mmCIF file of C-alpha atoms and ligand atoms in Angstrom:
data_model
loop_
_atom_site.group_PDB
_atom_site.id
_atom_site.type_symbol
_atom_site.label_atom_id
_atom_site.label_comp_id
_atom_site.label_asym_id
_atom_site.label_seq_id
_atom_site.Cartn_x
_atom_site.Cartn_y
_atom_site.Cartn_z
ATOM 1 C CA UNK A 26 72.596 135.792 -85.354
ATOM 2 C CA UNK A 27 70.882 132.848 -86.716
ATOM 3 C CA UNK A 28 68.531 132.288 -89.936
ATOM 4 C CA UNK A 29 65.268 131.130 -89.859
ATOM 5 C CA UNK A 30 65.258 127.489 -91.015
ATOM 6 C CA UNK A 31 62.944 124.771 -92.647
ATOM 7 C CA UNK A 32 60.134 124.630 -89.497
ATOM 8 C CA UNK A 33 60.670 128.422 -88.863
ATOM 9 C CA UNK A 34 63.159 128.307 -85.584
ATOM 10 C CA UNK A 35 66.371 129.824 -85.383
ATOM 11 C CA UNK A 36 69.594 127.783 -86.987
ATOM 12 C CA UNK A 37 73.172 129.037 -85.427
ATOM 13 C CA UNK A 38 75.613 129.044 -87.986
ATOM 14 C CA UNK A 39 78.983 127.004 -87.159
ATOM 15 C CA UNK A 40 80.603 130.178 -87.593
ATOM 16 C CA UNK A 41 78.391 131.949 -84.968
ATOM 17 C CA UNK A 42 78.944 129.483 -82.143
ATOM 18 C CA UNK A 43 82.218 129.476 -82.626
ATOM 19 C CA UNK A 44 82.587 133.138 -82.324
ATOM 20 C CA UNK A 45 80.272 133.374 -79.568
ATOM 21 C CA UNK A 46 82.636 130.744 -77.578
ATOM 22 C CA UNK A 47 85.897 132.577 -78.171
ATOM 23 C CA UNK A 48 85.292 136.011 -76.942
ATOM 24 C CA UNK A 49 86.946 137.477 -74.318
ATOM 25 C CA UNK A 50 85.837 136.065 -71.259
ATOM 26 C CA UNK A 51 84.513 139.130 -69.483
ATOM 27 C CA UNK A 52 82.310 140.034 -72.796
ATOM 28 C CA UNK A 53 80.848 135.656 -72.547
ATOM 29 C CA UNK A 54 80.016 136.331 -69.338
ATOM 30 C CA UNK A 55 78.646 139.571 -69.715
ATOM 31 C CA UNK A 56 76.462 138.572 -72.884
ATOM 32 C CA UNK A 57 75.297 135.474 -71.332
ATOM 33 C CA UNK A 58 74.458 137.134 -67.698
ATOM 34 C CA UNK A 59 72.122 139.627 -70.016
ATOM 35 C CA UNK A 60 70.378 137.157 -71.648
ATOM 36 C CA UNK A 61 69.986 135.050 -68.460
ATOM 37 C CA UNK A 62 68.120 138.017 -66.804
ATOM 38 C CA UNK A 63 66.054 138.491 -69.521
ATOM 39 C CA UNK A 64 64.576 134.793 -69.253
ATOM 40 C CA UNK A 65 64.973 133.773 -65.742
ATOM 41 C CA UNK A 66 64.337 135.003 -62.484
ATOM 42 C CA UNK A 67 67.856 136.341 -61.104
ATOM 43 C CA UNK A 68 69.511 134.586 -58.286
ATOM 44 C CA UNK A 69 67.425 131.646 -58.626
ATOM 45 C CA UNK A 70 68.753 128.095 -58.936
ATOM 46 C CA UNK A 71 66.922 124.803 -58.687
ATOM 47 C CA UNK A 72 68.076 122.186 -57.286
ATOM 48 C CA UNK A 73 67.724 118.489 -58.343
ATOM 49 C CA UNK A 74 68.727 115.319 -57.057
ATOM 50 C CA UNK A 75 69.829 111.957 -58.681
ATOM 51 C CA UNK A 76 69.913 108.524 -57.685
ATOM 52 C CA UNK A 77 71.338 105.182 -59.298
ATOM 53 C CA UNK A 78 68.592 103.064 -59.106
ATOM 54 C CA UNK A 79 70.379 100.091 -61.101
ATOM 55 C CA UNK A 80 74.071 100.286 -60.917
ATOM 56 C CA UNK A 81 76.857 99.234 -62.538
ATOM 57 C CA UNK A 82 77.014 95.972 -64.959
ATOM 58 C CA UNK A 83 76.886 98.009 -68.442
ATOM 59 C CA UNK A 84 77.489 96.630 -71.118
ATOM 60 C CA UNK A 85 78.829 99.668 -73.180
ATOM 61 C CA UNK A 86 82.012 100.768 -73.514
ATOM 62 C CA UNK A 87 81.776 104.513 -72.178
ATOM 63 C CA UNK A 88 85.155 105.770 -71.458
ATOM 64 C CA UNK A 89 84.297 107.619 -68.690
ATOM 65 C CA UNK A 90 82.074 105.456 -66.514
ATOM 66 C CA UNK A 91 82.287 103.739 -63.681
ATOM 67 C CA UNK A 92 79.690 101.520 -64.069
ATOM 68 C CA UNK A 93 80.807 99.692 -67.594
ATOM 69 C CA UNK A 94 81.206 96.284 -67.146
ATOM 70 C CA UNK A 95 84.607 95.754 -68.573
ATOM 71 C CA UNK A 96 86.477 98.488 -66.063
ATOM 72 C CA UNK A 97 87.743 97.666 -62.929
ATOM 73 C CA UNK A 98 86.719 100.741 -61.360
ATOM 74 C CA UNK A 99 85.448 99.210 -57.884
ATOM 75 C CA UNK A 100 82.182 99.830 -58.511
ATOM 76 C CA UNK A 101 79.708 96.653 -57.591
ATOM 77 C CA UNK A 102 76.821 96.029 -59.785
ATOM 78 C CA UNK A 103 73.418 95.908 -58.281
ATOM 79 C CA UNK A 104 70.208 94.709 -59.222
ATOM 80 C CA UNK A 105 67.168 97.510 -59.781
ATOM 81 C CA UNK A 106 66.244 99.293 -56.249
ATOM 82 C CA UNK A 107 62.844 98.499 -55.031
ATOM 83 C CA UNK A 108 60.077 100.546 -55.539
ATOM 84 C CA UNK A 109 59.260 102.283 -52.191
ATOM 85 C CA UNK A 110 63.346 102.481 -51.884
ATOM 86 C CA UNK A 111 63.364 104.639 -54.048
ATOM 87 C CA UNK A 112 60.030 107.059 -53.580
ATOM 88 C CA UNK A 113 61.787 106.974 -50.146
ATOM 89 C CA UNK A 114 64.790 108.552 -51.290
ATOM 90 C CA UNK A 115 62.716 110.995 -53.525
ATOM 91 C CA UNK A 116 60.835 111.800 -50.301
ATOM 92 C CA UNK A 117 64.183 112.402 -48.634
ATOM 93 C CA UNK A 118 65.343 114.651 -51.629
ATOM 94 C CA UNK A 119 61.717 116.582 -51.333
ATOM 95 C CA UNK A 120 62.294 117.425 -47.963
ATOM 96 C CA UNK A 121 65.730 118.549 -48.017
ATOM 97 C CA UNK A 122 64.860 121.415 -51.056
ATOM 98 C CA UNK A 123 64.998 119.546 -54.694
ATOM 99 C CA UNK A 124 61.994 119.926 -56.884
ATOM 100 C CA UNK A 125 63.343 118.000 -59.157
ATOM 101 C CA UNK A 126 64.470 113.850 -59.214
ATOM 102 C CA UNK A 127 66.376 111.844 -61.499
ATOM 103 C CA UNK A 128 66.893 108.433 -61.902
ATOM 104 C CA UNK A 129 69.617 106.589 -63.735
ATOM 105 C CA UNK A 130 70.457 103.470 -64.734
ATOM 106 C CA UNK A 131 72.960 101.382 -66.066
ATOM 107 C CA UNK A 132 71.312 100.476 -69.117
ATOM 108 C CA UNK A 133 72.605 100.572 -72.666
ATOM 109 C CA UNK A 134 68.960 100.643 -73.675
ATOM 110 C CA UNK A 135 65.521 100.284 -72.193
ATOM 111 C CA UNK A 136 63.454 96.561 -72.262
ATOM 112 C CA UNK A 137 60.104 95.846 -72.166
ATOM 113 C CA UNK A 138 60.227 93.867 -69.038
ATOM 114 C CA UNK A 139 60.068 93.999 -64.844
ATOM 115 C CA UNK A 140 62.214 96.168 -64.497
ATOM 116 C CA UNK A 141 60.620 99.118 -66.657
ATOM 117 C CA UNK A 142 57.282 98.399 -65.146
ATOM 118 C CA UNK A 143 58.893 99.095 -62.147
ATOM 119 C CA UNK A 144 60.555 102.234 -63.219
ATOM 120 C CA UNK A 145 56.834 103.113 -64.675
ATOM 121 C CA UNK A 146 55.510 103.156 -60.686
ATOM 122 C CA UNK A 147 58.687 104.822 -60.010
ATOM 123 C CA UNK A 148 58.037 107.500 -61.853
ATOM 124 C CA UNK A 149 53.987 107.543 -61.239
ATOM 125 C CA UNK A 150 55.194 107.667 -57.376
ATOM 126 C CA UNK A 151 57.433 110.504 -57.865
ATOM 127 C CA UNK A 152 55.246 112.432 -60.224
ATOM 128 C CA UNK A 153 52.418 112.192 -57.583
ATOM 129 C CA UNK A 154 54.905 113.708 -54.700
ATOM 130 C CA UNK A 155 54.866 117.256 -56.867
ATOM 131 C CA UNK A 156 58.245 116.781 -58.213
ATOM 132 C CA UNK A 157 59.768 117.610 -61.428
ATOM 133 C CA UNK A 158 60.496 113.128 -62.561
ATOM 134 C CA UNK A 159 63.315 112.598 -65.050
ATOM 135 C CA UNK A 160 64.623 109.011 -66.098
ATOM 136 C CA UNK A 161 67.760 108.535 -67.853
ATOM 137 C CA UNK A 162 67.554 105.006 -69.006
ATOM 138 C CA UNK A 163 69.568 104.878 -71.902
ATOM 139 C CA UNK A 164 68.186 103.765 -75.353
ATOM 140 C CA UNK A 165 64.545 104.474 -75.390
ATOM 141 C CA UNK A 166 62.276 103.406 -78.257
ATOM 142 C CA UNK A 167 58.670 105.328 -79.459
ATOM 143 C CA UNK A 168 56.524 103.098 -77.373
ATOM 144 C CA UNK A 169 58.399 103.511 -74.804
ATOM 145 C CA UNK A 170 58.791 106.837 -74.439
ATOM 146 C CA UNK A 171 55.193 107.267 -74.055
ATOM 147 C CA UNK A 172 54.489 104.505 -71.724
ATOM 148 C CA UNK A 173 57.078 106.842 -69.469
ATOM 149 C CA UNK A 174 54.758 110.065 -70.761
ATOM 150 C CA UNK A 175 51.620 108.654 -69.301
ATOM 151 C CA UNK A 176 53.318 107.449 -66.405
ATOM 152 C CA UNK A 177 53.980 110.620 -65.478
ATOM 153 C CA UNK A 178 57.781 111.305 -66.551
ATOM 154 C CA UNK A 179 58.427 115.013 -66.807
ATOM 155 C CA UNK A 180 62.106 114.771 -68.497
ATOM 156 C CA UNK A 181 64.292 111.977 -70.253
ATOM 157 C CA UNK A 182 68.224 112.852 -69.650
ATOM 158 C CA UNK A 183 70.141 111.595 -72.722
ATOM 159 C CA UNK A 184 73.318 113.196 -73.389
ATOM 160 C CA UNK A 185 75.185 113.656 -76.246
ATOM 161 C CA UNK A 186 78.270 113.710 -74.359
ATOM 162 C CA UNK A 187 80.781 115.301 -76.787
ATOM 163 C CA UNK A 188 81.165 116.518 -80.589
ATOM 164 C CA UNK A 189 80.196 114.023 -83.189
ATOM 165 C CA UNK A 190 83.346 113.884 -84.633
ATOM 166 C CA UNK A 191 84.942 113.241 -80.999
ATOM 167 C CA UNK A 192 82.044 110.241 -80.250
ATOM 168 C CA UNK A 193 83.750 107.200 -81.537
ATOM 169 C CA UNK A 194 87.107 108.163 -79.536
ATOM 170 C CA UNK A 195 84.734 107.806 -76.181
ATOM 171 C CA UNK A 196 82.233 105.383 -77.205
ATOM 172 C CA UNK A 197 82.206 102.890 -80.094
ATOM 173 C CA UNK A 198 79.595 100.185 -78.634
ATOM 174 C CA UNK A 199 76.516 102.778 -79.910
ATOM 175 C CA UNK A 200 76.966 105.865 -82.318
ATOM 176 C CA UNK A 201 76.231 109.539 -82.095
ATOM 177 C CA UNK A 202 73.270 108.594 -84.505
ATOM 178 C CA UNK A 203 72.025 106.522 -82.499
ATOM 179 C CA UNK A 204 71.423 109.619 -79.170
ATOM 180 C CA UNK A 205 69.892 111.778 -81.189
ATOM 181 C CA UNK A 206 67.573 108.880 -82.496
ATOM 182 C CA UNK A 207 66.539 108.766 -78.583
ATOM 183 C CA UNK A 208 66.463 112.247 -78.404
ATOM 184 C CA UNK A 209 63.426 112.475 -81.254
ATOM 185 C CA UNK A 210 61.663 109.546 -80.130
ATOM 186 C CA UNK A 211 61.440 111.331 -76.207
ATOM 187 C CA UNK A 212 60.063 114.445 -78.175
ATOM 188 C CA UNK A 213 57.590 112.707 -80.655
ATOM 189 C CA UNK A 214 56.401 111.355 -77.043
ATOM 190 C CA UNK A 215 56.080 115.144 -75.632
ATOM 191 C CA UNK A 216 58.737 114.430 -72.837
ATOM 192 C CA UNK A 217 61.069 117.527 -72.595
ATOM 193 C CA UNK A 218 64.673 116.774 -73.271
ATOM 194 C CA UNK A 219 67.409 116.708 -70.742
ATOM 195 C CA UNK A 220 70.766 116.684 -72.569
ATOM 196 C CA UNK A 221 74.509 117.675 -72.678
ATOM 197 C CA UNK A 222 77.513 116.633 -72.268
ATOM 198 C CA UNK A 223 81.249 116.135 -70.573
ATOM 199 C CA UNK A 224 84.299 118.567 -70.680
ATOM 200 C CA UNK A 225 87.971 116.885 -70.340
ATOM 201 C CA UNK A 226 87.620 113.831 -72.056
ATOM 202 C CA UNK A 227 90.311 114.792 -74.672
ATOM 203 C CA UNK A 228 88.311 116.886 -76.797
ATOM 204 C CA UNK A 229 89.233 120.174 -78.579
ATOM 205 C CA UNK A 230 87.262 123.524 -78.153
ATOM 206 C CA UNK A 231 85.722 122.807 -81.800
ATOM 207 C CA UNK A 232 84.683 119.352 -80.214
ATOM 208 C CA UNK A 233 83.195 121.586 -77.933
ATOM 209 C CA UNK A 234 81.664 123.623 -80.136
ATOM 210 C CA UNK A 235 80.291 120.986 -82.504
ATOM 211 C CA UNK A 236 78.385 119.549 -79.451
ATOM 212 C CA UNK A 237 76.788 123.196 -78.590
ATOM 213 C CA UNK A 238 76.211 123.659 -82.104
ATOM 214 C CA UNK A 239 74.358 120.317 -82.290
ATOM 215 C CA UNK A 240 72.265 120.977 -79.396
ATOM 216 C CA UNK A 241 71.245 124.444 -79.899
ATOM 217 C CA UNK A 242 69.930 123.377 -83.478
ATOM 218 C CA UNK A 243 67.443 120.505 -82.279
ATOM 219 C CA UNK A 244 63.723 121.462 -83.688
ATOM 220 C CA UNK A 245 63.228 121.893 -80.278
ATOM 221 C CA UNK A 246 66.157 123.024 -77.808
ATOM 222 C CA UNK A 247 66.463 120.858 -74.980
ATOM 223 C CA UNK A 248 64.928 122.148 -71.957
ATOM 224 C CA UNK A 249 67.898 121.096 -70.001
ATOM 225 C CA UNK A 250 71.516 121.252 -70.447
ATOM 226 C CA UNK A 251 73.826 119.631 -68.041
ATOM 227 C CA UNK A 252 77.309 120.707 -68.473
ATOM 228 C CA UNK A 253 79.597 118.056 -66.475
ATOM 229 C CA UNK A 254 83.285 118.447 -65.867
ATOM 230 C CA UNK A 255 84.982 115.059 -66.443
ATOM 231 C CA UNK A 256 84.883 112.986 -63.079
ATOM 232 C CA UNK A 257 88.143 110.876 -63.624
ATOM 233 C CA UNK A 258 87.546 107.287 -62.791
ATOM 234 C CA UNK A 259 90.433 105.183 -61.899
ATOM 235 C CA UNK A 260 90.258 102.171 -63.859
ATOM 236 C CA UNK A 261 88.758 103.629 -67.183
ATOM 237 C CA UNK A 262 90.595 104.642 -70.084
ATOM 238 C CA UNK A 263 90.422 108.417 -68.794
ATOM 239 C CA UNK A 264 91.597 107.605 -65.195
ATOM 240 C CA UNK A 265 94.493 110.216 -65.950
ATOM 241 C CA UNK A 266 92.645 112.884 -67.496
ATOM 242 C CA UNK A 267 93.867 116.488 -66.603
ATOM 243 C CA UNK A 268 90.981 118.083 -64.482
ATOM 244 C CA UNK A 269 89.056 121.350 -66.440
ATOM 245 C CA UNK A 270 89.741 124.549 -65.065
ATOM 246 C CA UNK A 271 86.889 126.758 -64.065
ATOM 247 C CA UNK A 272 87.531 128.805 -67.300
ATOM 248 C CA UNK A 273 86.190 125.890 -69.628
ATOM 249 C CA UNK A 274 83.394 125.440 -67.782
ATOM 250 C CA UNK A 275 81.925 129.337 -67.586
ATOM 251 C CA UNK A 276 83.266 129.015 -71.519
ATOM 252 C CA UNK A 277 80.685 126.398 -72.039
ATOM 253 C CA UNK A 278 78.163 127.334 -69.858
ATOM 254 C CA UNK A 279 77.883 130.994 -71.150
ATOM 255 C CA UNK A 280 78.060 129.601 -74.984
ATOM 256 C CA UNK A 281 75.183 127.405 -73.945
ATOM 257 C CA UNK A 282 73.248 129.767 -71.999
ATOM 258 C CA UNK A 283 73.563 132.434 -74.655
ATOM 259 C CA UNK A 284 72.543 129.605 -77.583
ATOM 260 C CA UNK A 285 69.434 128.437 -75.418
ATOM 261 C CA UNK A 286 68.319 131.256 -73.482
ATOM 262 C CA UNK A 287 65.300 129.850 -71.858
ATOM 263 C CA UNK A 288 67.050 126.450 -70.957
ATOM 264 C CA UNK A 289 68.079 125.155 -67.433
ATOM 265 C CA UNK A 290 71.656 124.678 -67.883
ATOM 266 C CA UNK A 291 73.032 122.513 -64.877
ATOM 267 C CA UNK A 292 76.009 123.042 -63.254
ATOM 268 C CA UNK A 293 76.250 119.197 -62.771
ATOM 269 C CA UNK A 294 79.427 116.812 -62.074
ATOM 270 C CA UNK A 295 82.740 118.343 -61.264
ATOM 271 C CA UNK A 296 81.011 120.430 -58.325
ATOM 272 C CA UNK A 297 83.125 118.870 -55.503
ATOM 273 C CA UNK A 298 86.345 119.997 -56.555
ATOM 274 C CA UNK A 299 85.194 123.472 -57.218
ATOM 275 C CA UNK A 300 85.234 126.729 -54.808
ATOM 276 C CA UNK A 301 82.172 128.643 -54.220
ATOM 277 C CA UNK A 302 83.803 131.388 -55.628
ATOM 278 C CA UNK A 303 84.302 129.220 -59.120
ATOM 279 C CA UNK A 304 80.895 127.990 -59.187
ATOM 280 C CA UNK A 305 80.020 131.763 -58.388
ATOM 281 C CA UNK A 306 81.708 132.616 -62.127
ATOM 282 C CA UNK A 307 79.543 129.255 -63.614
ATOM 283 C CA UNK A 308 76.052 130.998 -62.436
ATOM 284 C CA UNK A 309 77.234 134.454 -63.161
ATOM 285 C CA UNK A 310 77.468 132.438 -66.923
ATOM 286 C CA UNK A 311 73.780 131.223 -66.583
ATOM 287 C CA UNK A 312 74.315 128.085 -65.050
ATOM 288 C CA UNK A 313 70.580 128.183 -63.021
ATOM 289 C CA UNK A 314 70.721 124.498 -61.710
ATOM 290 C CA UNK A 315 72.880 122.290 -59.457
ATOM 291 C CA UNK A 316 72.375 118.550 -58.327
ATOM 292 C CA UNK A 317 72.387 118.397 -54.399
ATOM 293 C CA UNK A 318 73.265 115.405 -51.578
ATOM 294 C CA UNK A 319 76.106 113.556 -51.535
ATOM 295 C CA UNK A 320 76.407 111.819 -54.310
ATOM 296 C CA UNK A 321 75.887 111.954 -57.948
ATOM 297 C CA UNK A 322 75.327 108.229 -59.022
ATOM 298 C CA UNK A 323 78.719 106.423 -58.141
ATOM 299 C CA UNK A 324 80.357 109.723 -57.507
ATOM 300 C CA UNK A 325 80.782 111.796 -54.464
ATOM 301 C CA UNK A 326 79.319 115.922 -54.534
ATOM 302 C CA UNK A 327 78.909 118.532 -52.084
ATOM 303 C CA UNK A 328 76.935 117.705 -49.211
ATOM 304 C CA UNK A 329 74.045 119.579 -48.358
ATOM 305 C CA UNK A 330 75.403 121.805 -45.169
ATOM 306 C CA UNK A 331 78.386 123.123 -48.036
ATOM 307 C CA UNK A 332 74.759 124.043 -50.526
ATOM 308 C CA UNK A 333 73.046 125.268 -47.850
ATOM 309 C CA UNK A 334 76.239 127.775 -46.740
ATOM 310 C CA UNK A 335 76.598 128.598 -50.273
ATOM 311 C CA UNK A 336 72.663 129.390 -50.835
ATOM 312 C CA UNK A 337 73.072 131.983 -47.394
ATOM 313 C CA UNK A 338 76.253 133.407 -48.873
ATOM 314 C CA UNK A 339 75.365 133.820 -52.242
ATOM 315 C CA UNK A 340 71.743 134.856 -51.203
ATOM 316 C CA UNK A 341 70.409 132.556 -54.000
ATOM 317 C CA UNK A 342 66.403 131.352 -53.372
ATOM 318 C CA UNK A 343 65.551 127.605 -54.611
ATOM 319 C CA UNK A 344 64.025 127.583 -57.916
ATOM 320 C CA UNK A 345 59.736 125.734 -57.444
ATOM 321 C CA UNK A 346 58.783 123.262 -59.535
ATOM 322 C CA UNK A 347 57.107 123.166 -63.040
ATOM 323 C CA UNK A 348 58.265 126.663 -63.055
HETATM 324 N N1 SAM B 16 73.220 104.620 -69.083
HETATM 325 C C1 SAM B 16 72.525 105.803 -69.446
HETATM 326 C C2 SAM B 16 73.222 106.581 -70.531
HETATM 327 O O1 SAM B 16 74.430 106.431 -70.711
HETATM 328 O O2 SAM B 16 72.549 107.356 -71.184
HETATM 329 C C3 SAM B 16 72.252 106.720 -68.276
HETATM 330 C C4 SAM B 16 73.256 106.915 -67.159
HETATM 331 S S1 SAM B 16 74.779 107.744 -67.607
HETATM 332 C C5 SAM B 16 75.741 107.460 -66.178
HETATM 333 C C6 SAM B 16 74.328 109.464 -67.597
HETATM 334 C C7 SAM B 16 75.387 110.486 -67.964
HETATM 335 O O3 SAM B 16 76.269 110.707 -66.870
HETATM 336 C C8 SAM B 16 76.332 110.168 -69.102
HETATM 337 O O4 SAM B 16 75.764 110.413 -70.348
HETATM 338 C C9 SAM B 16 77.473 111.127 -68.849
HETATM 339 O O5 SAM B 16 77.291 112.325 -69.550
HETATM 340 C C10 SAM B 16 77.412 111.357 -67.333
HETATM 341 N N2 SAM B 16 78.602 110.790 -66.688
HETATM 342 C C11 SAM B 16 78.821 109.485 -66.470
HETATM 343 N N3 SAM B 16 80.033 109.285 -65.889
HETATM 344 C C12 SAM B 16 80.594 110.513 -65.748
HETATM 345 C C13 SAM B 16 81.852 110.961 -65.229
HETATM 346 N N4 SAM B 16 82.753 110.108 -64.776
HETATM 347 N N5 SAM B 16 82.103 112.285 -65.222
HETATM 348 C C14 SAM B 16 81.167 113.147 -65.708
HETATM 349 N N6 SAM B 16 79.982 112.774 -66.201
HETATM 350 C C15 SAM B 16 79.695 111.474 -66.237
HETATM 351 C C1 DTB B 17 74.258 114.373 -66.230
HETATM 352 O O1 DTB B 17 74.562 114.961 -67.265
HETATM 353 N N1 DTB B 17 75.033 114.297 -65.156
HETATM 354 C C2 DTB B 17 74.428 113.461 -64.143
HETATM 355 C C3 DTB B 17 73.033 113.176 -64.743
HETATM 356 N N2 DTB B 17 73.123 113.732 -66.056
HETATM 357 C C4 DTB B 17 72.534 111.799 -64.822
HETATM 358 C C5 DTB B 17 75.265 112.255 -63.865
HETATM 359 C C6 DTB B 17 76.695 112.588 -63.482
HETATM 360 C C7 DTB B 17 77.385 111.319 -63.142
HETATM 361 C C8 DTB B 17 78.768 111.560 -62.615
HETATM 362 C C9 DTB B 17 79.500 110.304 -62.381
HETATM 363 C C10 DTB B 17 78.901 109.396 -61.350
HETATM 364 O O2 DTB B 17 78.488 109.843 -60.249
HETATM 365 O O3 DTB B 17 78.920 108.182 -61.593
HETATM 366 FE FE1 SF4 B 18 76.541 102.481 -69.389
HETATM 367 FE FE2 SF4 B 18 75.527 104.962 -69.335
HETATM 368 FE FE3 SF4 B 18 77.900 104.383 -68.141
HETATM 369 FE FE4 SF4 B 18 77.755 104.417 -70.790
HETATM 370 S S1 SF4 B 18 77.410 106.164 -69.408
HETATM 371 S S2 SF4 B 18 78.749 102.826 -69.524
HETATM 372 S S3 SF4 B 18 75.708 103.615 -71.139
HETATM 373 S S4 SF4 B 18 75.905 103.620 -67.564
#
């Protein structure tokens, strides 16, 4: 178990997540299915849905992405998407089930210009429709932060991607420093935190672990995890990565869901190349979210008929908003 640190929460010992993480797989999924049950209402899984609502063009060098600028990965770059574009997407995504919408951009950080006021009545529109609004903008400074807090914004998605050891082999045009700088300026602003990371892009399990570790030690645990299996892009330095097997994912998942028991951990990229009967195992682990529709942000995903079979066949009930 953990020991109470300087503000009174828990603190996991290195030792402790890595233990947790190597146990047979039966006992991680057995532990983490416990504690899931304990905090969450069984069978329940909310869905969310994403949209790119300025793609492409970045500037940074993220070896996984599609949308860096200095790839040739076929994806165009686009200006920002209007405004009532995108509430009529969110719309869309409202009627077809999510309760929850998230934005992205291509952005190494956020600037104080047209564009964010736009994203500002984005997210005042979307708030007002009764959904769950996250943003994941990149950089975000103090000010900003809470101009996105009155607006509305439920959730900022910043991931830390990977261990901080294993950063700098991904990403060297910002440092690991730098997220979790982010990360403490959306929670001085009383945002809740949306962040994990990838699996498959080269790391080791204590890569792995060091991410966990780092997450499930924030003064405040995020209050969502997504856990994405590498989406190999050709054109970027990781075009050839080996896909994860199911195995590394429930391994995550259950570490995560075990760390940060009253978390939404999201079952997020990697979906379309997975059975039902593997993504079965990953919310058996405590995975309690996926994103629907067909398409992540340049990516493709399962389209709603496969969700909808898989909600009848698993008998699994939509999680409501704000829950
Ligand atoms: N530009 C912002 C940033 O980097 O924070 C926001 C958008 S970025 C695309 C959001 C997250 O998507 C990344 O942090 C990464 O974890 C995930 N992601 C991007 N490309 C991916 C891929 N090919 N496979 C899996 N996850 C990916
Ligand atoms: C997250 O961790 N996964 C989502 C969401 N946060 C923004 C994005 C996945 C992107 C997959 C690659 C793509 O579609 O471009
Ligand atoms: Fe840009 Fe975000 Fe892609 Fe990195 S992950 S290249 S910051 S869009």
């Amino acid at each position: 178990m953990g020991v109470r640190g300087l503000f009174n929460y828990i603190m996991y010992s290195k030792k402790h997540v890595t233990d947790l993480y190597h146990q047979p797989i039966m006992d991680l999924i057995f532990q983490a299915s416990n504690i899931h049950r304990q905090h969450h209402t069984a069978n329940e899984i909310q869905v969310c849905t994403l949209l790119s609502i300025k793609t492409g063009g970045c500037p940074e060098d993220c070896a996984y992405c599609s949308q860096a600028a200095r790839y040739h990965t076929g994806v165009k770059a686009h200006k920002i998407l209007a405004v009532d574009e995108v509430l009529q997407h969110a719309q869309n995504a409202k009627d077809a089930g999510s309760t929850r919408f998230c934005m992205g951009a291509a952005w190494r950080e956020v600037r104080d210009n047209k564009d964010f006021d736009n994203v500002i009545e984005m997210v005042k529109g979307v708030n007002a429709m009764g959904m769950e609004v996250c943003c994941t903008l990149g950089m975000l400074t103090e000010s900003q932060a809470h101009k996105l807090k009155e607006a509305g914004l439920y959730a900022y998605n910043h991931n830390l991607d990977t261990g901080e050891e294993h950063y700098e082999e991904v990403i060297t045009t910002r440092t690991y420093k730098d997220r979790l700088e982010t990360i403490g300026n959306v929670q001085k602003s009383g945002i809740s935190v949306c962040s994990g990371g990838i699996i498959g892009l080269g790391e080791t399990d204590a890569d792995r672990i060091d991410m966990l570790f780092t997450l499930a030690n924030l003064n405040i645990q995020p209050e969502s995890v997504p856990v994405n299996a590498l989406v190999a892009i050709e054109g970027t330095p990781l075009e050839n990565q080996k896909r994860v097997s199911v195995w590394e994912m429930v391994r995550m998942i259950a570490t995560a869901r075990i760390l940060m028991p009253k978390t939404m951990v999201r079952l997020s990229a990697g979906r379309l190349e997975m059975t039902i009967e593997e993504q079965t195992l990953c919310f058996m682990a405590g995975a309690n979210s996926i994103f629907a529709g067909d398409k992540l942000l340049t990516t493709p995903n399962p389209d709603q008929n496969q969700d909808q079979q898989m909600f009848e066949l698993l008998q699994l009930t939509p999680r409501p908003a704000f829950k």
